[in-house]
PDB file of C-alpha atoms in Angstrom:
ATOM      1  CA  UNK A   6     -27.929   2.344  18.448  1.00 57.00           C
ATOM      2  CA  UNK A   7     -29.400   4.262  21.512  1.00 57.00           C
ATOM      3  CA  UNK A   8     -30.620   7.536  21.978  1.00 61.00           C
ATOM      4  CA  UNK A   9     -29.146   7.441  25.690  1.00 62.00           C
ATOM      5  CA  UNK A  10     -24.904   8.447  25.578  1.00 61.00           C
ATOM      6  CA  UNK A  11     -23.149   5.341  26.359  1.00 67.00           C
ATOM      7  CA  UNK A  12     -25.604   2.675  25.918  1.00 76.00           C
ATOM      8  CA  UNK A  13     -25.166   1.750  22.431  1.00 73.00           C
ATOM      9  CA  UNK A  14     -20.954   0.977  23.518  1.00 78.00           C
ATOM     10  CA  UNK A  15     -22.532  -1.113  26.052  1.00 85.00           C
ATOM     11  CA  UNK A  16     -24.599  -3.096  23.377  1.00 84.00           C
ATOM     12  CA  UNK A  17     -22.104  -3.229  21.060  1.00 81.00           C
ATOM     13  CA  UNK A  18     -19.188  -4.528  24.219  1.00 84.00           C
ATOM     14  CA  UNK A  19     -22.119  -7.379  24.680  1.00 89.00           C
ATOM     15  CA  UNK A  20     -22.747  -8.171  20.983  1.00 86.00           C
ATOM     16  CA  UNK A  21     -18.862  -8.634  20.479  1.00 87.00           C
ATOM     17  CA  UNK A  22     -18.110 -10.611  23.510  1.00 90.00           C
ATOM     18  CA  UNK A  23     -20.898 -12.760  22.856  1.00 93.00           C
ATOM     19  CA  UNK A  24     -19.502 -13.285  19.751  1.00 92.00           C
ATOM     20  CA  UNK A  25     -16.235 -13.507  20.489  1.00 91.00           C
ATOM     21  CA  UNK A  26     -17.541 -16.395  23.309  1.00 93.00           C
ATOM     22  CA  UNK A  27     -18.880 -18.212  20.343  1.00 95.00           C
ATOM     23  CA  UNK A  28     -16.255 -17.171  17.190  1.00 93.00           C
ATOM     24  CA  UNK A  29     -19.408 -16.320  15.524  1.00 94.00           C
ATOM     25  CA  UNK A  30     -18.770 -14.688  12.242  1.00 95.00           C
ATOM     26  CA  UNK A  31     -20.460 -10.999  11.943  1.00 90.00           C
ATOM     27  CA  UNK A  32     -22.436  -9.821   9.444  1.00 92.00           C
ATOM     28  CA  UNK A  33     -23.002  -6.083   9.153  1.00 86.00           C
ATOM     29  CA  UNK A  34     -25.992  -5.551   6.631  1.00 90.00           C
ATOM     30  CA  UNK A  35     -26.191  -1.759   5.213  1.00 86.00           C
ATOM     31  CA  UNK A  36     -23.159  -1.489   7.347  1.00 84.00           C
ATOM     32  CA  UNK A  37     -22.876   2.142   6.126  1.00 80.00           C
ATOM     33  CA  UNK A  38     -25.447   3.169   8.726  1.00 77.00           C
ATOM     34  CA  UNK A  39     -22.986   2.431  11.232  1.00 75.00           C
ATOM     35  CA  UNK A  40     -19.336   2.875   9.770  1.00 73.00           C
ATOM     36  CA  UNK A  41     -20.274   5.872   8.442  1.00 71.00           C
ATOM     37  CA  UNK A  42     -17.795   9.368   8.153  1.00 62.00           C
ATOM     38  CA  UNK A  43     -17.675  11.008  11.200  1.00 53.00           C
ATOM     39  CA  UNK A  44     -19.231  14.269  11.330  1.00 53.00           C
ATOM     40  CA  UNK A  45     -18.132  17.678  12.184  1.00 53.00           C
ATOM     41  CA  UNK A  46     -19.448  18.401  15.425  1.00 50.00           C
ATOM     42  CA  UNK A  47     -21.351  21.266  16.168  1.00 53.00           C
ATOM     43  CA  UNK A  48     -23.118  19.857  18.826  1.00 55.00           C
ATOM     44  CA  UNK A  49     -24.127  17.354  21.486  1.00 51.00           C
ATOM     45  CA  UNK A  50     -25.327  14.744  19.282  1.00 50.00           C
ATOM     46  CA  UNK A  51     -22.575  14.675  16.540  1.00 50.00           C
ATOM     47  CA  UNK A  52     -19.744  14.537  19.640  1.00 53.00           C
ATOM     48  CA  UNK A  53     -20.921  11.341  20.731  1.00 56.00           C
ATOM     49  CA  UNK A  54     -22.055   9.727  17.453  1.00 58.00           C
ATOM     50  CA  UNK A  55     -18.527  10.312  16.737  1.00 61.00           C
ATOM     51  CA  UNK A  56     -17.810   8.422  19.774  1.00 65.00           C
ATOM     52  CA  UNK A  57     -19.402   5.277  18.735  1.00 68.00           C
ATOM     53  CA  UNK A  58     -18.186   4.873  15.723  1.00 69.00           C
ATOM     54  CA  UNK A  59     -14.780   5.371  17.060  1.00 73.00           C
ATOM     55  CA  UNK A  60     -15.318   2.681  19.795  1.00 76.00           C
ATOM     56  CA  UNK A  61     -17.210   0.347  17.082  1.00 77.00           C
ATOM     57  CA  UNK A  62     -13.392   1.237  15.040  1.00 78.00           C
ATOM     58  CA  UNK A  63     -11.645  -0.052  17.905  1.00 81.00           C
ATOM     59  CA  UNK A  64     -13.535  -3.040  18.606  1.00 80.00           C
ATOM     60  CA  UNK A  65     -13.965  -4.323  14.922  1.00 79.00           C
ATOM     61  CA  UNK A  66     -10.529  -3.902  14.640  1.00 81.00           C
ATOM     62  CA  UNK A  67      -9.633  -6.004  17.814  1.00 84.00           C
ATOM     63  CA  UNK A  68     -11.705  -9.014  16.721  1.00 85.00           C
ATOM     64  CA  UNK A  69     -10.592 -12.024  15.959  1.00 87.00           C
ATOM     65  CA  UNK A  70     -13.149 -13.702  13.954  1.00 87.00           C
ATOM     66  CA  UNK A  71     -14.559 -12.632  10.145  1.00 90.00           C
ATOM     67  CA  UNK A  72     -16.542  -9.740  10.104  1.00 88.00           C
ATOM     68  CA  UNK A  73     -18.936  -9.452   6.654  1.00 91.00           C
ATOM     69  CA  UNK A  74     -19.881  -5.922   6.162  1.00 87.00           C
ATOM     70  CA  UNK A  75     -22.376  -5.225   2.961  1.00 89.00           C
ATOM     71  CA  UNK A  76     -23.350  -1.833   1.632  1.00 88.00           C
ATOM     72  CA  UNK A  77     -24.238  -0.074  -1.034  1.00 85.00           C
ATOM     73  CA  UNK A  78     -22.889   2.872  -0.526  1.00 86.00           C
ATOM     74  CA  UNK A  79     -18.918   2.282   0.374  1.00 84.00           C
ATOM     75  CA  UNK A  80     -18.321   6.026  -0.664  1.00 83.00           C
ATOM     76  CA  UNK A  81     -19.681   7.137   3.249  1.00 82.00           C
ATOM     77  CA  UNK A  82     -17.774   4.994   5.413  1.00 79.00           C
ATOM     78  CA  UNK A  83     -15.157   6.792   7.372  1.00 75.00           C
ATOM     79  CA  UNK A  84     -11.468   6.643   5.741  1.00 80.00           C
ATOM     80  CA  UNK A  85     -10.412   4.889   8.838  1.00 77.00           C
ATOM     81  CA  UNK A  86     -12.150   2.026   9.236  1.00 77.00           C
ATOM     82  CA  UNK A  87     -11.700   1.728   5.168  1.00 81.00           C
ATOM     83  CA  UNK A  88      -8.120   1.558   6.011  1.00 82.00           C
ATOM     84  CA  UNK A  89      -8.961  -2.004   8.612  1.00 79.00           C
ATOM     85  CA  UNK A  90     -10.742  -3.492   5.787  1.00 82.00           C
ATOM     86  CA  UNK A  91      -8.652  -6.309   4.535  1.00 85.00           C
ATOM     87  CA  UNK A  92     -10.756  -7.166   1.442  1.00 89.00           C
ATOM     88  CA  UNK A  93     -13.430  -5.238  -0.725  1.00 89.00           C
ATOM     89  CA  UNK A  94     -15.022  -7.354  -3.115  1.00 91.00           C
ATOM     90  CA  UNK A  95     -17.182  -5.688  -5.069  1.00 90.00           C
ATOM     91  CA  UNK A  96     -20.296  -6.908  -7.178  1.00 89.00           C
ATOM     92  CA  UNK A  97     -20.800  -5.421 -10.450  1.00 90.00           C
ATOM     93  CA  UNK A  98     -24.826  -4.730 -11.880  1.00 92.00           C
ATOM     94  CA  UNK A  99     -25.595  -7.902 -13.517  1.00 97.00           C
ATOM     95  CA  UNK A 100     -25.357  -7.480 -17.205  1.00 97.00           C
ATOM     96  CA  UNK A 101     -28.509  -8.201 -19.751  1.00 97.00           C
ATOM     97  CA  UNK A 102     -27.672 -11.992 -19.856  1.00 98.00           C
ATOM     98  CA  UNK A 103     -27.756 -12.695 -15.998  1.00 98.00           C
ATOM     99  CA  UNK A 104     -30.736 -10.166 -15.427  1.00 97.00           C
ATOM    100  CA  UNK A 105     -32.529 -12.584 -18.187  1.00 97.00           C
ATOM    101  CA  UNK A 106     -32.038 -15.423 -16.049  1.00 98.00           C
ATOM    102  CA  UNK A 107     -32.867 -13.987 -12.840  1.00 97.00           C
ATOM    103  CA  UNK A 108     -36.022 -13.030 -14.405  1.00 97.00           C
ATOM    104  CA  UNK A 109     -36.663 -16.601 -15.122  1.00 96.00           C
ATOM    105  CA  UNK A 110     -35.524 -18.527 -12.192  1.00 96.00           C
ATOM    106  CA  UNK A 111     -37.379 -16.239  -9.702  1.00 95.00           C
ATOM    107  CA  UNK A 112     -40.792 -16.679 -11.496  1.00 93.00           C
ATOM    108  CA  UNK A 113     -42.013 -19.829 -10.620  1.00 88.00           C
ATOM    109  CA  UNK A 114     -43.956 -21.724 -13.583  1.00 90.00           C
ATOM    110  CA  UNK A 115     -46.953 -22.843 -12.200  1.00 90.00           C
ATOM    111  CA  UNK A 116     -47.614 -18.778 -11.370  1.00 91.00           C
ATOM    112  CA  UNK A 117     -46.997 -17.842 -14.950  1.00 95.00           C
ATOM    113  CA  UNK A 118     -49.792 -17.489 -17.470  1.00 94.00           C
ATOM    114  CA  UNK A 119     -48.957 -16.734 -21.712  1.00 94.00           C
ATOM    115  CA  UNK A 120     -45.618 -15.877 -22.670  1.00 94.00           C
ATOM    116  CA  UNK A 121     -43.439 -14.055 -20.981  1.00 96.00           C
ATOM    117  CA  UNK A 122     -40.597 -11.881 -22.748  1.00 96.00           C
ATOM    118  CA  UNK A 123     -37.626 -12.398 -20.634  1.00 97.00           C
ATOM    119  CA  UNK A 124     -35.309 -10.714 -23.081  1.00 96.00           C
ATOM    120  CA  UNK A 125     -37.116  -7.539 -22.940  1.00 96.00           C
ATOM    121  CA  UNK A 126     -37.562  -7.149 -19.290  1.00 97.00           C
ATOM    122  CA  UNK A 127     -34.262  -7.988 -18.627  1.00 97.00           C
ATOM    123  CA  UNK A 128     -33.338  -4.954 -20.802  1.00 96.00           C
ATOM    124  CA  UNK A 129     -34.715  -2.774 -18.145  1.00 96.00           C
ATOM    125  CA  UNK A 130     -30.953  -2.540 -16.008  1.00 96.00           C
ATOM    126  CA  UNK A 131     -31.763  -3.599 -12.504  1.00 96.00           C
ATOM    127  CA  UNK A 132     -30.214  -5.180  -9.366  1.00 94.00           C
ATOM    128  CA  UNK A 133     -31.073  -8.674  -8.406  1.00 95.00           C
ATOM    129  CA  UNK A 134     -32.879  -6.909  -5.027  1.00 93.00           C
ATOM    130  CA  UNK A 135     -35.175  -4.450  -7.657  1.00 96.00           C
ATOM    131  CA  UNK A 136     -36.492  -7.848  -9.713  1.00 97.00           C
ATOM    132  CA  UNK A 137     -37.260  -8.830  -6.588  1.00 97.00           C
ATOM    133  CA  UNK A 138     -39.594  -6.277  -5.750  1.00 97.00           C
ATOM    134  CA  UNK A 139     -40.742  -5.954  -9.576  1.00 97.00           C
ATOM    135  CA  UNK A 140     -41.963  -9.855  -9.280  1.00 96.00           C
ATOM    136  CA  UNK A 141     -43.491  -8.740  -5.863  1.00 96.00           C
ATOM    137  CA  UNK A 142     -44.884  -6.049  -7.431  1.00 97.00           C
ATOM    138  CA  UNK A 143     -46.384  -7.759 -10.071  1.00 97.00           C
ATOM    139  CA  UNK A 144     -47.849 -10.320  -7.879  1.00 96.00           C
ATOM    140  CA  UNK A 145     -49.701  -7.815  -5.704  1.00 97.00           C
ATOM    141  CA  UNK A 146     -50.956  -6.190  -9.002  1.00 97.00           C
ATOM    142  CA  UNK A 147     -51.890  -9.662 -10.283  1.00 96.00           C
ATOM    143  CA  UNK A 148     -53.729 -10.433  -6.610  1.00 96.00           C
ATOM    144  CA  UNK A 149     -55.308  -7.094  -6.711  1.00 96.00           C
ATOM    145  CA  UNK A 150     -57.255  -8.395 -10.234  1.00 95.00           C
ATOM    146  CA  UNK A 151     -58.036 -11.082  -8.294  1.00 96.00           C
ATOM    147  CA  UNK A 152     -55.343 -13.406 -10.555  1.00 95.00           C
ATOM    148  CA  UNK A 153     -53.587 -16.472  -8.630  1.00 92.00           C
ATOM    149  CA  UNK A 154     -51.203 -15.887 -11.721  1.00 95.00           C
ATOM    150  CA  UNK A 155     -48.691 -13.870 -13.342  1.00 95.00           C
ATOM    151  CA  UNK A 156     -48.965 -12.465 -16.854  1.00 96.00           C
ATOM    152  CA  UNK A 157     -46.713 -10.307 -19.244  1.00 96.00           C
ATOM    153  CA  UNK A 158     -48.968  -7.404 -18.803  1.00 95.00           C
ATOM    154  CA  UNK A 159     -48.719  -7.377 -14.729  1.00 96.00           C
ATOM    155  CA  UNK A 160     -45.025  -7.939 -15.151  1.00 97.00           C
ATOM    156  CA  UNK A 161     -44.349  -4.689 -17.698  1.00 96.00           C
ATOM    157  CA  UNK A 162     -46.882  -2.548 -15.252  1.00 96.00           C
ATOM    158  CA  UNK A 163     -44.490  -3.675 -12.282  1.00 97.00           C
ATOM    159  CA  UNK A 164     -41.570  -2.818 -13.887  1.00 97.00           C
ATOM    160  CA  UNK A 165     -43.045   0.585 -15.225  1.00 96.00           C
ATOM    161  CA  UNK A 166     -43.628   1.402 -11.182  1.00 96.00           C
ATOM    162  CA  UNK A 167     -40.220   0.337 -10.532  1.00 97.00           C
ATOM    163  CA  UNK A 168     -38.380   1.954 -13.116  1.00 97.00           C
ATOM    164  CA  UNK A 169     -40.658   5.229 -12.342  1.00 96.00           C
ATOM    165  CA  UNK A 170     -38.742   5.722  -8.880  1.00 95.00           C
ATOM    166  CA  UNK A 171     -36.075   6.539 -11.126  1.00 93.00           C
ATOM    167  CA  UNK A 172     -37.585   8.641 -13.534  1.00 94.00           C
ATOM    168  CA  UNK A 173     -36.718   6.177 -16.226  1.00 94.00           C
ATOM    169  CA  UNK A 174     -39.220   4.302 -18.266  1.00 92.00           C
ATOM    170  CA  UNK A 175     -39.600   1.243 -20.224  1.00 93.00           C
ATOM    171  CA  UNK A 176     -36.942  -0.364 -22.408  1.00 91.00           C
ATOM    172  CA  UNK A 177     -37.239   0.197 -25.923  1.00 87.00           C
ATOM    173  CA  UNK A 178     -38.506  -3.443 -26.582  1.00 84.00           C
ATOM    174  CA  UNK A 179     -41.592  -2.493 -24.799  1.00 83.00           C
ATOM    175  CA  UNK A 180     -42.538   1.350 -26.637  1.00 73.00           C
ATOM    176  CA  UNK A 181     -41.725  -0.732 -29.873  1.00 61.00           C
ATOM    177  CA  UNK A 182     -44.057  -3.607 -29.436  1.00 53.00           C
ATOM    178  CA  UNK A 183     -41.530  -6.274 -30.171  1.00 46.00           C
TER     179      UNK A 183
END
């Protein structure tokens, strides 16, 4: 996107062509930022953001080659281009189960130190992206006590911080003790 009118059609008219050159397949991450509803226009800027996204309508629709789009937030993109999209396949939260193992499989075992209660972290219901940054989280925490490894204790404070830009707090296996 530019802030000048007409330059980010011109970007997009090379990104496609290039692409179209080499029947590359597009990905679109957070491709809500850019498919997004049009907006009423009340001035300057709204006219020609509608503009773009029209001409980015036009030109997805006119390629040839597989276009990925991911989002989080389907609900914004404009009912047209909705209406181009030949699939939407949607993935669900992961359920207690698979949140257990992605606890497990994304802590390595030569970081790990005691035991650590997989059941009861994966109780806390996250996405595969927020375990990420919990396990981040509790590795800065655990570098910050100058610790080369990961214990239970940096892992529940890391999921406390996480769960706090929610407003929700522990799971129940944690204020019980268990």
């Amino acid at each position: 996107m530019d802030q000048y009118v007409g330059e980010t059609e011109k970007h997009l008219a090379q990104l496609l062509a290039g692409a179209r050159e080499n029947r590359c397949v597009l990905l679109f991450d957070e491709a809500d930022a850019l498919f997004s509803r049009r907006a009423q226009v009340s001035g300057g800027h709204d006219k020609y953001a509608n503009l773009s996204t029209a001409y980015l309508l036009q030109e997805i629709e006119q390629y040839e080659g597989v276009a990925l789009l991911s989002t989080n937030l389907l609900g914004s993109f404009d009912d047209a281009f909705l209406r181009r999209l030949q699939y939407i396949i949607r993935f669900p939260q992961p359920d207690a189960a698979l949140r257990e193992q992605l606890w497990q499989r994304s802590l390595p075992a030569v970081r790990l130190c005691g035991d650590i209660p997989y059941a009861a972290l994966a109780q806390a219901e996250l996405s595969p992206a927020r375990i990420h940054a919990c396990i981040r989280s509790a590795a800065a925490i655990a570098l910050h006590e100058g610790s080369k490894t990961l214990d239970a204790s940096c892992l529940i404070r890391a999921l406390r911080l996480e769960l706090e830009k929610d407003s929700r707090s522990l799971p129940h296996a944690f204020l019980r003790g268990d």
